[in-house]
Amino acid sequence: MKKINNQYKHSFVAMAMLATLFVSQGCKKSFLDVPLQAQQPSQNFFVNAGDADKAVNSLYGNQRDWNNVAFAPIALESVGSDEAEKGSTPSDATFFNNYDNFTVTAGEGQLGGFWQGKYQSINLANQVLDNVPKIQMDAALKNRYLAEAKFMRAYSYFRLVRAFGDVPLRLTVPKDATEFNIPRTPKAQVYAAIEKDLTEAAAALPQSYPADQLGRVTKGAALALHAKVAMYQQKWADVLDLTNQVKGLGYSLFPNFYQLFRVTNENNSESVFEIQAKRVDGNPEASNSQYSQVQGARGTVGGGWGFNVPTEELAEAFEEGDPRRAGTIMFRGRTTPDGDAVPANADNPMYNMKSYVPFRYFVSGYNEGADQNIRVIRYADVLLMNAEAANELGQTSVALESLEQVRARARQGNNSILPRVTTTNKDQLRLAIWHERQVELAMEFDRYFDVIRQGRAAEIFGPKGWKANKNEVWPIPQNEIDLSAGVLTQNPGY
C-alpha cells in the first residue's frame, strides 16, 4: 500500500547510530532538488557550504515522508476528533477504528510510525545544528541554515509533545553508545526547548525569499508556530504579542476559500508555512508525497484511497450558506468546481476537499495528488489565535476585529450570510472563536488537539470513548519501550 524507503523503518534508538540520513526527494523548488545518486559517505560530509545546503534541504524533503504526512498523522492527529473518521472500505486499514473509538494499544504500528517520523526529522536537524557551525562559509547564510533547522526541530517536538506528553528531549546527535538511550523529559521542559528554538529562529530568519526559494521557513512561520505553542500552554499575553508581530509582516487572507487550497495557489498571501511537494516528471520515486493520495476520492482515476473522511457532525457544524462547507467537503455524487465528478456509488459519502487535487493532474505511475503542498499554518489561524488571546485578556474589540476578518473572507462578498459576531460576553465570544476554528480549520489536522487543549474533550469526544486522565495523550509505542529496555515508561492507563 504505502511507498516508503526501507531506510526509514529504524527506530530512533537505531537511527541515532546513523551518522547521516539524507532524504533524496525532489520538489518544484530548486532548493529541494536533491539527487538520488552520488550520496556522500558521512566521513566526507559537512566540510563546505554545499554540504550545509544539502543537509538543510533534506529537512524539507523529510517533512513529506510517509510517517509525517500519511497514515500515522491521520491516526494520531485526525480520526480521534469528531470531524473525521476512517473512510475507505470497512475492511481496509481497520486499525484506524481503534484511534476513532480510543481502544488503541501501545503495540499498534501507527504510534511507532509517528514517533519515528518526528525523531528522524529531529535527528536530521540535530546533525545540521551540530555540524554546520564548524563549516567555513558565509556567516549570514550559516545563521539562516541553523534557524531553519531549529524551526524544523521545534515543529517535530511540538507534534510529539501534543501526541505523547513527556518525550525524550534530544538536542544533539549522540556522541557514543552511552547517549543512545535516554528517558522521557517532562513536557514543560520540552515546551521550553521548543520555545527557545523558535525564538532564536525568528531572530535569524528572513521575512521573505526570492521566487526560487519560496517554501523555506520564514520569520513569520517561526513566530506563528511559537504563538501556537504558547496557546497550548495558555500563555495568552505571549500569543497576543506573537500574533501581532505576524500581523505586521504583510500576510493577507486569500479571497477565495476553495481556491486557497489548489495547486495553482500554493505559497499565496495567506500561506505562513507549507510543506512543499511536486510531481517530478521522469522520477516517480522523488514524487513521493502521499498526503493527497491517501485522502483522495476513492473509486475514480486520479482520486485516491479514500481515508480520513469528514463526518456528518462536521457537515452540520457550518452555518447556513457558509461557502467553507463546500470548500472543505467533497460530496459523493457531485461535481467539484474544477469539473471532476465524484461517483454517486463512491465508497464514502464525503471526502476531504482541502487535500483534493483535480484529477487532470494525475499521471499514471505517480502518486495521485503528488503536486499538492500541505498547508501547515495559515494566516487565518494566526488571526483566530489572536482573537482567542485578546478575548482571554479582556481586549474584546481586538478579538472581534480579528474574528471578523476571517468571517468576512468566508462570506466572499455575500453579506446575507455569516453575520458579524457582536457579543462582548467573554464566555460567549470564546465559544464563537472556537466554533470559527472548527469550521475554518476543518480537516487540517487541528481539531483533535484543539478540543483537548480547550478542556472540552470529555464532552465532545466522550461519546466516542474518550476518557479523561488517559486519552489526553496516546500510548508510548511499545517497541520503543522494549528497545529502551524499560528506560522509557508508558503513559497512565495504557
CSV table of C-alpha atoms in Angstrom, one decimal:
chain,number,residue,atom,x,y,z
A,1,MET,CA,0.0,0.0,0.0
A,2,LYS,CA,2.5,2.7,1.1
A,3,LYS,CA,5.6,3.6,-0.8
A,4,ILE,CA,8.3,4.2,1.6
A,5,ASN,CA,12.1,3.8,1.6
A,6,ASN,CA,13.3,1.0,3.8
A,7,GLN,CA,15.9,3.3,5.4
A,8,TYR,CA,13.1,4.9,7.4
A,9,LYS,CA,12.0,1.7,9.2
A,10,HIS,CA,14.5,2.1,12.0
A,11,SER,CA,13.5,3.3,15.5
A,12,PHE,CA,15.1,6.5,16.8
A,13,VAL,CA,17.4,4.5,19.0
A,14,ALA,CA,18.8,2.8,15.9
A,15,MET,CA,18.7,6.0,13.8
A,16,ALA,CA,20.8,7.8,16.5
A,17,MET,CA,23.7,5.5,15.5
A,18,LEU,CA,23.5,6.5,11.8
A,19,ALA,CA,25.9,9.3,11.1
A,20,THR,CA,24.0,10.9,8.2
A,21,LEU,CA,20.4,10.4,6.9
A,22,PHE,CA,19.6,12.5,3.9
A,23,VAL,CA,16.2,12.3,2.2
A,24,SER,CA,16.6,12.3,-1.5
A,25,GLN,CA,13.3,13.7,-2.6
A,26,GLY,CA,12.7,16.2,-5.4
A,27,CYS,CA,10.4,19.2,-5.5
A,28,LYS,CA,9.4,22.1,-7.6
A,29,LYS,CA,11.7,24.4,-5.6
A,30,SER,CA,15.3,24.3,-6.6
A,31,PHE,CA,16.4,24.1,-3.0
A,32,LEU,CA,14.7,20.8,-2.7
A,33,ASP,CA,16.0,19.1,-5.8
A,34,VAL,CA,18.3,16.7,-4.0
A,35,PRO,CA,19.7,14.0,-6.4
A,36,LEU,CA,19.1,10.3,-5.7
A,37,GLN,CA,22.5,9.3,-6.8
A,38,ALA,CA,26.0,10.0,-5.5
A,39,GLN,CA,25.1,10.1,-1.8
A,40,GLN,CA,28.2,11.1,0.1
A,41,PRO,CA,29.6,8.9,3.0
A,42,SER,CA,29.3,10.7,6.3
A,43,GLN,CA,33.0,11.0,6.9
A,44,ASN,CA,33.3,13.2,3.8
A,45,PHE,CA,30.3,15.4,4.7
A,46,PHE,CA,29.8,18.7,6.5
A,47,VAL,CA,33.0,20.2,5.0
A,48,ASN,CA,31.7,23.1,2.9
A,49,ALA,CA,28.7,25.3,2.2
A,50,GLY,CA,27.3,22.9,-0.4
A,51,ASP,CA,27.2,20.2,2.2
A,52,ALA,CA,25.3,22.5,4.6
A,53,ASP,CA,22.8,23.3,1.9
A,54,LYS,CA,22.2,19.6,1.2
A,55,ALA,CA,21.7,18.9,4.9
A,56,VAL,CA,19.2,21.7,5.4
A,57,ASN,CA,17.4,20.7,2.2
A,58,SER,CA,17.0,17.2,3.5
A,59,LEU,CA,15.0,18.6,6.4
A,60,TYR,CA,12.4,19.9,3.9
A,61,GLY,CA,12.2,16.7,2.0
A,62,ASN,CA,11.7,14.7,5.1
A,63,GLN,CA,8.7,16.7,6.1
A,64,ARG,CA,6.6,14.9,3.4
A,65,ASP,CA,7.8,11.4,4.3
A,66,TRP,CA,5.1,8.8,4.8
A,67,ASN,CA,5.3,8.9,8.6
A,68,ASN,CA,5.0,12.6,8.6
A,69,VAL,CA,2.0,13.1,6.3
A,70,ALA,CA,0.1,9.9,5.8
A,71,PHE,CA,-1.4,7.1,7.9
A,72,ALA,CA,0.4,7.9,11.2
A,73,PRO,CA,-0.7,11.6,11.3
A,74,ILE,CA,-4.2,10.6,10.3
A,75,ALA,CA,-4.4,8.2,13.1
A,76,LEU,CA,-2.9,10.4,15.9
A,77,GLU,CA,-3.9,13.9,14.7
A,78,SER,CA,-7.3,13.5,12.9
A,79,VAL,CA,-9.6,10.5,13.3
A,80,GLY,CA,-9.9,10.8,17.0
A,81,SER,CA,-11.8,14.0,16.5
A,82,ASP,CA,-15.5,14.5,15.8
A,83,GLU,CA,-14.8,15.9,12.3
A,84,ALA,CA,-13.1,12.8,10.7
A,85,GLU,CA,-13.4,9.1,10.5
A,86,LYS,CA,-11.5,6.2,8.9
A,87,GLY,CA,-13.2,6.1,5.4
A,88,SER,CA,-12.2,3.8,2.6
A,89,THR,CA,-14.0,0.4,2.8
A,90,PRO,CA,-15.0,-1.3,6.1
A,91,SER,CA,-12.3,-4.0,5.8
A,92,ASP,CA,-9.4,-1.7,4.8
A,93,ALA,CA,-6.9,-0.5,7.4
A,94,THR,CA,-9.3,-1.3,10.3
A,95,PHE,CA,-6.6,-0.2,12.8
A,96,PHE,CA,-7.9,3.4,12.3
A,97,ASN,CA,-11.1,2.4,14.2
A,98,ASN,CA,-9.0,1.9,17.3
A,99,TYR,CA,-8.0,5.5,17.2
A,100,ASP,CA,-11.5,6.6,16.4
A,101,ASN,CA,-13.0,4.8,19.4
A,102,PHE,CA,-10.0,5.1,21.7
A,103,THR,CA,-9.3,1.4,22.1
A,104,VAL,CA,-5.8,1.6,20.6
A,105,THR,CA,-3.0,-0.3,22.5
A,106,ALA,CA,0.7,0.5,22.7
A,107,GLY,CA,1.6,-2.1,20.0
A,108,GLU,CA,-0.3,-0.5,17.2
A,109,GLY,CA,2.0,0.4,14.3
A,110,GLN,CA,1.0,4.0,13.6
A,111,LEU,CA,2.2,5.0,17.0
A,112,GLY,CA,5.7,3.9,16.1
A,113,GLY,CA,5.5,5.4,12.7
A,114,PHE,CA,4.5,8.8,14.1
A,115,TRP,CA,7.3,8.6,16.7
A,116,GLN,CA,9.9,7.5,14.1
A,117,GLY,CA,8.9,10.2,11.6
A,118,LYS,CA,9.3,13.0,14.1
A,119,TYR,CA,12.5,11.8,15.6
A,120,GLN,CA,14.0,11.3,12.2
A,121,SER,CA,13.3,14.9,11.5
A,122,ILE,CA,14.9,15.8,14.8
A,123,ASN,CA,17.9,13.7,14.1
A,124,LEU,CA,18.4,15.5,10.7
A,125,ALA,CA,18.0,18.9,12.4
A,126,ASN,CA,20.5,18.0,15.2
A,127,GLN,CA,23.0,16.9,12.6
A,128,VAL,CA,22.8,20.4,11.0
A,129,LEU,CA,23.0,22.1,14.3
A,130,ASP,CA,26.0,20.1,15.5
A,131,ASN,CA,28.0,20.2,12.3
A,132,VAL,CA,27.2,23.3,10.3
A,133,PRO,CA,28.7,25.8,12.8
A,134,LYS,CA,32.2,24.5,12.2
A,135,ILE,CA,32.0,25.0,8.4
A,136,GLN,CA,33.8,28.0,6.9
A,137,MET,CA,31.1,29.8,4.9
A,138,ASP,CA,29.1,33.0,4.7
A,139,ALA,CA,28.1,33.8,8.2
A,140,ALA,CA,24.6,35.2,7.4
A,141,LEU,CA,23.7,32.1,5.3
A,142,LYS,CA,25.0,29.8,8.1
A,143,ASN,CA,22.9,31.6,10.7
A,144,ARG,CA,19.8,31.2,8.4
A,145,TYR,CA,20.5,27.5,7.9
A,146,LEU,CA,20.7,27.0,11.7
A,147,ALA,CA,17.5,28.9,12.2
A,148,GLU,CA,15.7,26.7,9.6
A,149,ALA,CA,16.9,23.6,11.4
A,150,LYS,CA,15.7,25.0,14.8
A,151,PHE,CA,12.3,25.6,13.3
A,152,MET,CA,12.1,22.0,11.9
A,153,ARG,CA,13.2,20.6,15.3
A,154,ALA,CA,10.6,22.7,17.1
A,155,TYR,CA,7.9,21.7,14.8
A,156,SER,CA,8.6,18.0,15.3
A,157,TYR,CA,8.8,18.3,19.0
A,158,PHE,CA,5.5,20.2,19.1
A,159,ARG,CA,3.8,17.4,17.3
A,160,LEU,CA,5.4,14.8,19.6
A,161,VAL,CA,4.6,16.6,22.9
A,162,ARG,CA,0.9,17.1,21.9
A,163,ALA,CA,0.6,13.4,21.0
A,164,PHE,CA,2.5,11.8,23.9
A,165,GLY,CA,3.2,14.3,26.6
A,166,ASP,CA,6.6,13.7,28.1
A,167,VAL,CA,9.1,12.6,25.4
A,168,PRO,CA,12.9,12.2,25.2
A,169,LEU,CA,14.4,15.6,24.5
A,170,ARG,CA,17.5,15.2,22.3
A,171,LEU,CA,19.2,18.4,21.3
A,172,THR,CA,22.4,16.9,19.9
A,173,VAL,CA,23.5,13.9,17.9
A,174,PRO,CA,24.6,11.1,20.4
A,175,LYS,CA,28.4,11.1,20.7
A,176,ASP,CA,28.6,7.4,21.8
A,177,ALA,CA,26.5,4.4,22.9
A,178,THR,CA,26.0,5.9,26.4
A,179,GLU,CA,23.9,8.7,24.9
A,180,PHE,CA,21.6,6.5,22.7
A,181,ASN,CA,19.1,5.6,25.3
A,182,ILE,CA,17.6,8.5,27.3
A,183,PRO,CA,14.4,8.7,29.4
A,184,ARG,CA,11.4,10.9,28.8
A,185,THR,CA,11.7,14.5,29.6
A,186,PRO,CA,8.8,16.4,31.4
A,187,LYS,CA,6.7,18.1,28.8
A,188,ALA,CA,7.2,21.5,30.4
A,189,GLN,CA,10.9,21.2,29.6
A,190,VAL,CA,10.1,20.1,26.1
A,191,TYR,CA,7.9,23.1,25.6
A,192,ALA,CA,10.7,25.3,26.9
A,193,ALA,CA,13.1,23.9,24.4
A,194,ILE,CA,10.6,24.4,21.6
A,195,GLU,CA,10.1,28.0,22.5
A,196,LYS,CA,13.8,28.6,22.7
A,197,ASP,CA,14.3,27.2,19.2
A,198,LEU,CA,11.5,29.3,17.8
A,199,THR,CA,12.7,32.5,19.5
A,200,GLU,CA,16.2,32.0,18.1
A,201,ALA,CA,14.8,31.0,14.7
A,202,ALA,CA,12.6,34.1,14.4
A,203,ALA,CA,15.5,36.3,15.2
A,204,ALA,CA,17.6,35.0,12.3
A,205,LEU,CA,15.1,34.1,9.6
A,206,PRO,CA,14.2,36.5,6.8
A,207,GLN,CA,10.7,37.8,6.2
A,208,SER,CA,10.6,36.5,2.7
A,209,TYR,CA,12.7,34.8,0.0
A,210,PRO,CA,13.3,35.1,-3.8
A,211,ALA,CA,10.9,33.2,-6.0
A,212,ASP,CA,13.1,30.1,-6.4
A,213,GLN,CA,13.3,29.8,-2.6
A,214,LEU,CA,9.6,30.0,-1.8
A,215,GLY,CA,8.6,27.4,0.8
A,216,ARG,CA,11.6,27.9,3.1
A,217,VAL,CA,10.8,28.8,6.7
A,218,THR,CA,10.3,32.5,7.3
A,219,LYS,CA,10.3,34.7,10.4
A,220,GLY,CA,6.5,34.7,10.2
A,221,ALA,CA,6.4,30.9,10.3
A,222,ALA,CA,8.6,30.8,13.4
A,223,LEU,CA,6.5,33.5,15.1
A,224,ALA,CA,3.2,31.8,14.2
A,225,LEU,CA,4.3,28.4,15.4
A,226,HIS,CA,5.6,29.9,18.6
A,227,ALA,CA,2.2,31.5,19.1
A,228,LYS,CA,0.5,28.1,18.7
A,229,VAL,CA,2.9,26.5,21.1
A,230,ALA,CA,2.2,29.3,23.6
A,231,MET,CA,-1.6,28.9,23.0
A,232,TYR,CA,-1.3,25.2,24.1
A,233,GLN,CA,0.2,26.4,27.3
A,234,GLN,CA,-2.4,29.2,27.8
A,235,LYS,CA,0.3,31.9,27.7
A,236,TRP,CA,-2.2,34.4,26.3
A,237,ALA,CA,0.0,37.5,26.6
A,238,ASP,CA,2.7,35.7,24.5
A,239,VAL,CA,0.1,34.5,22.0
A,240,LEU,CA,-1.2,38.1,21.5
A,241,ASP,CA,2.3,39.5,21.2
A,242,LEU,CA,3.5,36.9,18.7
A,243,THR,CA,0.4,37.0,16.5
A,244,ASN,CA,0.5,40.8,16.5
A,245,GLN,CA,4.0,40.5,15.2
A,246,VAL,CA,2.9,38.2,12.4
A,247,LYS,CA,0.0,40.6,11.6
A,248,GLY,CA,2.7,43.2,10.9
A,249,LEU,CA,4.5,41.1,8.3
A,250,GLY,CA,2.2,41.7,5.3
A,251,TYR,CA,0.2,38.5,5.2
A,252,SER,CA,-3.4,38.7,4.0
A,253,LEU,CA,-6.3,36.3,3.6
A,254,PHE,CA,-6.7,34.8,0.1
A,255,PRO,CA,-10.0,35.9,-1.4
A,256,ASN,CA,-11.5,32.6,-2.4
A,257,PHE,CA,-11.6,29.8,0.3
A,258,TYR,CA,-11.9,26.9,-2.2
A,259,GLN,CA,-9.1,28.2,-4.4
A,260,LEU,CA,-6.9,28.7,-1.4
A,261,PHE,CA,-6.1,25.0,-1.4
A,262,ARG,CA,-5.5,24.4,-5.0
A,263,VAL,CA,-2.1,23.6,-6.5
A,264,THR,CA,-2.1,26.8,-8.6
A,265,ASN,CA,-2.4,29.0,-5.5
A,266,GLU,CA,0.3,27.4,-3.3
A,267,ASN,CA,2.5,29.7,-1.2
A,268,ASN,CA,0.0,32.5,-1.6
A,269,SER,CA,-0.5,35.6,0.6
A,270,GLU,CA,-2.2,33.6,3.3
A,271,SER,CA,0.5,30.9,3.5
A,272,VAL,CA,2.7,31.1,6.6
A,273,PHE,CA,4.2,27.6,6.3
A,274,GLU,CA,3.5,24.9,3.8
A,275,ILE,CA,5.3,21.5,3.2
A,276,GLN,CA,6.4,21.6,-0.4
A,277,ALA,CA,5.5,18.8,-2.8
A,278,LYS,CA,5.6,18.2,-6.5
A,279,ARG,CA,5.3,15.5,-9.1
A,280,VAL,CA,8.7,15.4,-10.7
A,281,ASP,CA,8.4,14.2,-14.3
A,282,GLY,CA,10.6,11.2,-15.0
A,283,ASN,CA,11.2,10.5,-11.3
A,284,PRO,CA,8.2,8.7,-9.6
A,285,GLU,CA,10.3,8.0,-6.5
A,286,ALA,CA,11.0,11.7,-6.0
A,287,SER,CA,7.3,12.4,-6.4
A,288,ASN,CA,6.8,10.9,-3.1
A,289,SER,CA,4.2,12.8,-1.2
A,290,GLN,CA,1.2,10.6,-0.4
A,291,TYR,CA,-0.8,13.2,1.7
A,292,SER,CA,-3.4,13.7,-1.0
A,293,GLN,CA,-3.3,10.2,-2.4
A,294,VAL,CA,-4.4,8.6,0.9
A,295,GLN,CA,-7.3,11.0,1.3
A,296,GLY,CA,-8.5,11.4,-2.3
A,297,ALA,CA,-11.9,10.3,-3.5
A,298,ARG,CA,-11.9,6.5,-3.8
A,299,GLY,CA,-13.1,4.7,-6.9
A,300,THR,CA,-12.1,7.2,-9.5
A,301,VAL,CA,-8.9,7.6,-11.6
A,302,GLY,CA,-6.9,10.5,-10.2
A,303,GLY,CA,-8.7,10.3,-6.8
A,304,GLY,CA,-7.1,8.2,-4.1
A,305,TRP,CA,-7.6,5.7,-1.3
A,306,GLY,CA,-10.4,7.5,0.5
A,307,PHE,CA,-9.1,7.6,4.1
A,308,ASN,CA,-9.7,10.3,6.7
A,309,VAL,CA,-13.2,11.4,5.5
A,310,PRO,CA,-15.4,14.2,7.0
A,311,THR,CA,-18.2,13.2,9.4
A,312,GLU,CA,-21.8,14.2,9.4
A,313,GLU,CA,-21.1,16.2,12.6
A,314,LEU,CA,-18.6,18.3,10.6
A,315,ALA,CA,-21.1,18.8,7.7
A,316,GLU,CA,-23.7,20.0,10.2
A,317,ALA,CA,-21.3,22.4,12.0
A,318,PHE,CA,-21.2,25.0,9.3
A,319,GLU,CA,-23.7,27.9,9.5
A,320,GLU,CA,-26.3,28.1,6.7
A,321,GLY,CA,-24.8,29.2,3.4
A,322,ASP,CA,-21.2,29.1,4.6
A,323,PRO,CA,-19.1,28.6,1.4
A,324,ARG,CA,-16.4,26.9,3.5
A,325,ARG,CA,-18.6,23.8,3.7
A,326,ALA,CA,-18.3,23.2,0.0
A,327,GLY,CA,-14.6,24.2,0.2
A,328,THR,CA,-14.0,21.6,2.9
A,329,ILE,CA,-16.2,18.7,2.0
A,330,MET,CA,-16.3,16.8,-1.3
A,331,PHE,CA,-19.7,15.1,-1.6
A,332,ARG,CA,-20.4,11.8,-3.3
A,333,GLY,CA,-22.4,12.3,-6.5
A,334,ARG,CA,-21.4,15.9,-7.0
A,335,THR,CA,-19.0,17.7,-9.3
A,336,THR,CA,-16.2,19.8,-8.0
A,337,PRO,CA,-15.7,23.4,-9.1
A,338,ASP,CA,-12.8,22.0,-11.2
A,339,GLY,CA,-15.2,19.8,-13.1
A,340,ASP,CA,-14.4,16.4,-11.5
A,341,ALA,CA,-17.5,14.2,-11.0
A,342,VAL,CA,-17.4,12.1,-7.8
A,343,PRO,CA,-19.2,8.9,-8.5
A,344,ALA,CA,-22.6,8.5,-6.9
A,345,ASN,CA,-21.6,5.0,-5.9
A,346,ALA,CA,-18.3,6.0,-4.2
A,347,ASP,CA,-17.5,4.1,-1.1
A,348,ASN,CA,-17.8,7.1,1.2
A,349,PRO,CA,-20.4,9.9,1.3
A,350,MET,CA,-17.8,12.6,1.8
A,351,TYR,CA,-14.0,13.2,1.2
A,352,ASN,CA,-11.5,15.9,2.2
A,353,MET,CA,-11.8,18.7,-0.4
A,354,LYS,CA,-8.8,20.6,1.1
A,355,SER,CA,-6.4,17.7,0.1
A,356,TYR,CA,-8.1,17.4,-3.4
A,357,VAL,CA,-6.0,17.8,-6.5
A,358,PRO,CA,-8.0,18.0,-9.8
A,359,PHE,CA,-7.9,14.6,-11.5
A,360,ARG,CA,-6.4,16.0,-14.6
A,361,TYR,CA,-3.1,16.4,-12.7
A,362,PHE,CA,-2.8,12.6,-12.3
A,363,VAL,CA,-0.2,10.8,-14.4
A,364,SER,CA,-0.1,7.0,-14.4
A,365,GLY,CA,2.8,5.6,-12.4
A,366,TYR,CA,2.8,8.5,-9.9
A,367,ASN,CA,1.0,9.1,-6.7
A,368,GLU,CA,-2.4,10.8,-7.0
A,369,GLY,CA,-2.2,14.4,-5.8
A,370,ALA,CA,1.7,14.4,-5.7
A,371,ASP,CA,1.6,18.1,-6.6
A,372,GLN,CA,-0.3,19.2,-3.5
A,373,ASN,CA,1.5,21.2,-0.9
A,374,ILE,CA,0.4,20.7,2.7
A,375,ARG,CA,-0.9,23.8,4.4
A,376,VAL,CA,0.6,23.7,7.9
A,377,ILE,CA,0.0,27.3,9.2
A,378,ARG,CA,-2.3,29.8,7.5
A,379,TYR,CA,-2.9,33.5,8.3
A,380,ALA,CA,-6.5,32.7,9.2
A,381,ASP,CA,-5.2,30.5,12.0
A,382,VAL,CA,-3.0,33.4,13.2
A,383,LEU,CA,-6.0,35.7,13.3
A,384,LEU,CA,-8.0,33.2,15.3
A,385,MET,CA,-5.2,32.7,17.7
A,386,ASN,CA,-5.0,36.5,18.0
A,387,ALA,CA,-8.8,36.7,18.6
A,388,GLU,CA,-8.7,34.0,21.3
A,389,ALA,CA,-5.8,35.5,23.2
A,390,ALA,CA,-7.3,39.0,23.0
A,391,ASN,CA,-10.6,37.7,24.4
A,392,GLU,CA,-8.9,35.9,27.2
A,393,LEU,CA,-7.0,39.2,28.1
A,394,GLY,CA,-10.2,41.3,28.0
A,395,GLN,CA,-9.4,43.1,24.8
A,396,THR,CA,-12.8,42.4,23.3
A,397,SER,CA,-12.7,44.8,20.4
A,398,VAL,CA,-9.4,43.3,19.2
A,399,ALA,CA,-10.8,39.8,19.4
A,400,LEU,CA,-14.0,40.8,17.5
A,401,GLU,CA,-12.0,42.5,14.7
A,402,SER,CA,-9.6,39.5,14.2
A,403,LEU,CA,-12.6,37.2,14.2
A,404,GLU,CA,-14.5,39.4,11.7
A,405,GLN,CA,-11.6,39.3,9.2
A,406,VAL,CA,-11.9,35.5,9.0
A,407,ARG,CA,-15.7,35.6,8.7
A,408,ALA,CA,-15.6,38.4,6.1
A,409,ARG,CA,-13.3,36.4,3.8
A,410,ALA,CA,-15.6,33.3,4.3
A,411,ARG,CA,-18.6,35.4,3.1
A,412,GLN,CA,-16.9,36.1,-0.2
A,413,GLY,CA,-19.0,39.2,-0.7
A,414,ASN,CA,-22.3,37.7,0.3
A,415,ASN,CA,-23.4,39.9,3.3
A,416,SER,CA,-26.6,37.8,3.8
A,417,ILE,CA,-24.6,35.0,5.4
A,418,LEU,CA,-22.3,34.7,8.4
A,419,PRO,CA,-23.4,37.7,10.3
A,420,ARG,CA,-20.8,39.7,12.2
A,421,VAL,CA,-20.2,38.4,15.8
A,422,THR,CA,-21.0,41.2,18.2
A,423,THR,CA,-21.2,39.7,21.6
A,424,THR,CA,-19.0,41.2,24.3
A,425,ASN,CA,-19.6,38.4,26.8
A,426,LYS,CA,-16.2,36.7,27.3
A,427,ASP,CA,-17.6,33.2,27.5
A,428,GLN,CA,-19.9,33.6,24.5
A,429,LEU,CA,-17.1,35.1,22.4
A,430,ARG,CA,-14.8,32.3,23.4
A,431,LEU,CA,-17.3,29.8,22.1
A,432,ALA,CA,-17.7,31.8,18.9
A,433,ILE,CA,-14.0,31.8,18.3
A,434,TRP,CA,-13.7,28.1,19.0
A,435,HIS,CA,-16.5,27.4,16.5
A,436,GLU,CA,-14.8,29.5,13.9
A,437,ARG,CA,-11.6,27.5,14.4
A,438,GLN,CA,-13.7,24.3,13.9
A,439,VAL,CA,-15.1,25.4,10.5
A,440,GLU,CA,-12.2,27.4,9.2
A,441,LEU,CA,-9.5,24.8,10.0
A,442,ALA,CA,-11.6,21.7,9.5
A,443,MET,CA,-9.7,18.7,8.0
A,444,GLU,CA,-6.4,20.4,8.6
A,445,PHE,CA,-5.3,18.1,11.5
A,446,ASP,CA,-6.1,20.8,14.0
A,447,ARG,CA,-9.4,19.9,15.6
A,448,TYR,CA,-8.4,16.9,17.8
A,449,PHE,CA,-5.7,18.5,19.9
A,450,ASP,CA,-7.5,21.9,19.8
A,451,VAL,CA,-10.5,20.4,21.6
A,452,ILE,CA,-8.2,18.7,24.2
A,453,ARG,CA,-6.3,21.9,25.0
A,454,GLN,CA,-9.7,23.7,25.3
A,455,GLY,CA,-10.7,21.3,28.1
A,456,ARG,CA,-13.8,20.0,26.1
A,457,ALA,CA,-12.6,16.6,25.0
A,458,ALA,CA,-14.7,14.6,27.6
A,459,GLU,CA,-17.8,16.5,26.4
A,460,ILE,CA,-17.2,16.3,22.7
A,461,PHE,CA,-15.2,13.1,22.3
A,462,GLY,CA,-16.7,11.2,25.3
A,463,PRO,CA,-19.5,9.6,23.3
A,464,LYS,CA,-16.8,8.0,21.1
A,465,GLY,CA,-15.0,6.5,24.1
A,466,TRP,CA,-12.5,9.3,25.1
A,467,LYS,CA,-11.7,9.2,28.8
A,468,ALA,CA,-10.2,11.9,31.0
A,469,ASN,CA,-6.9,11.3,32.6
A,470,LYS,CA,-5.9,8.9,29.9
A,471,ASN,CA,-6.8,10.0,26.4
A,472,GLU,CA,-5.2,13.4,26.6
A,473,VAL,CA,-2.2,11.6,25.2
A,474,TRP,CA,-1.6,8.4,23.1
A,475,PRO,CA,0.4,5.4,24.4
A,476,ILE,CA,4.1,5.5,24.0
A,477,PRO,CA,5.0,2.9,21.2
A,478,GLN,CA,5.7,-0.4,22.9
A,479,ASN,CA,8.5,-1.2,20.5
A,480,GLU,CA,10.3,2.0,21.7
A,481,ILE,CA,9.8,0.9,25.3
A,482,ASP,CA,11.2,-2.5,24.5
A,483,LEU,CA,14.2,-1.1,22.6
A,484,SER,CA,15.0,1.1,25.6
A,485,ALA,CA,14.9,-1.9,28.0
A,486,GLY,CA,12.4,-0.1,30.1
A,487,VAL,CA,14.1,3.3,30.3
A,488,LEU,CA,11.0,4.7,28.5
A,489,THR,CA,7.9,4.4,30.6
A,490,GLN,CA,4.3,4.1,29.5
A,491,ASN,CA,1.6,6.7,29.8
A,492,PRO,CA,-1.1,6.1,32.5
A,493,GLY,CA,-4.0,3.9,31.5
A,494,TYR,CA,-2.3,2.1,28.7
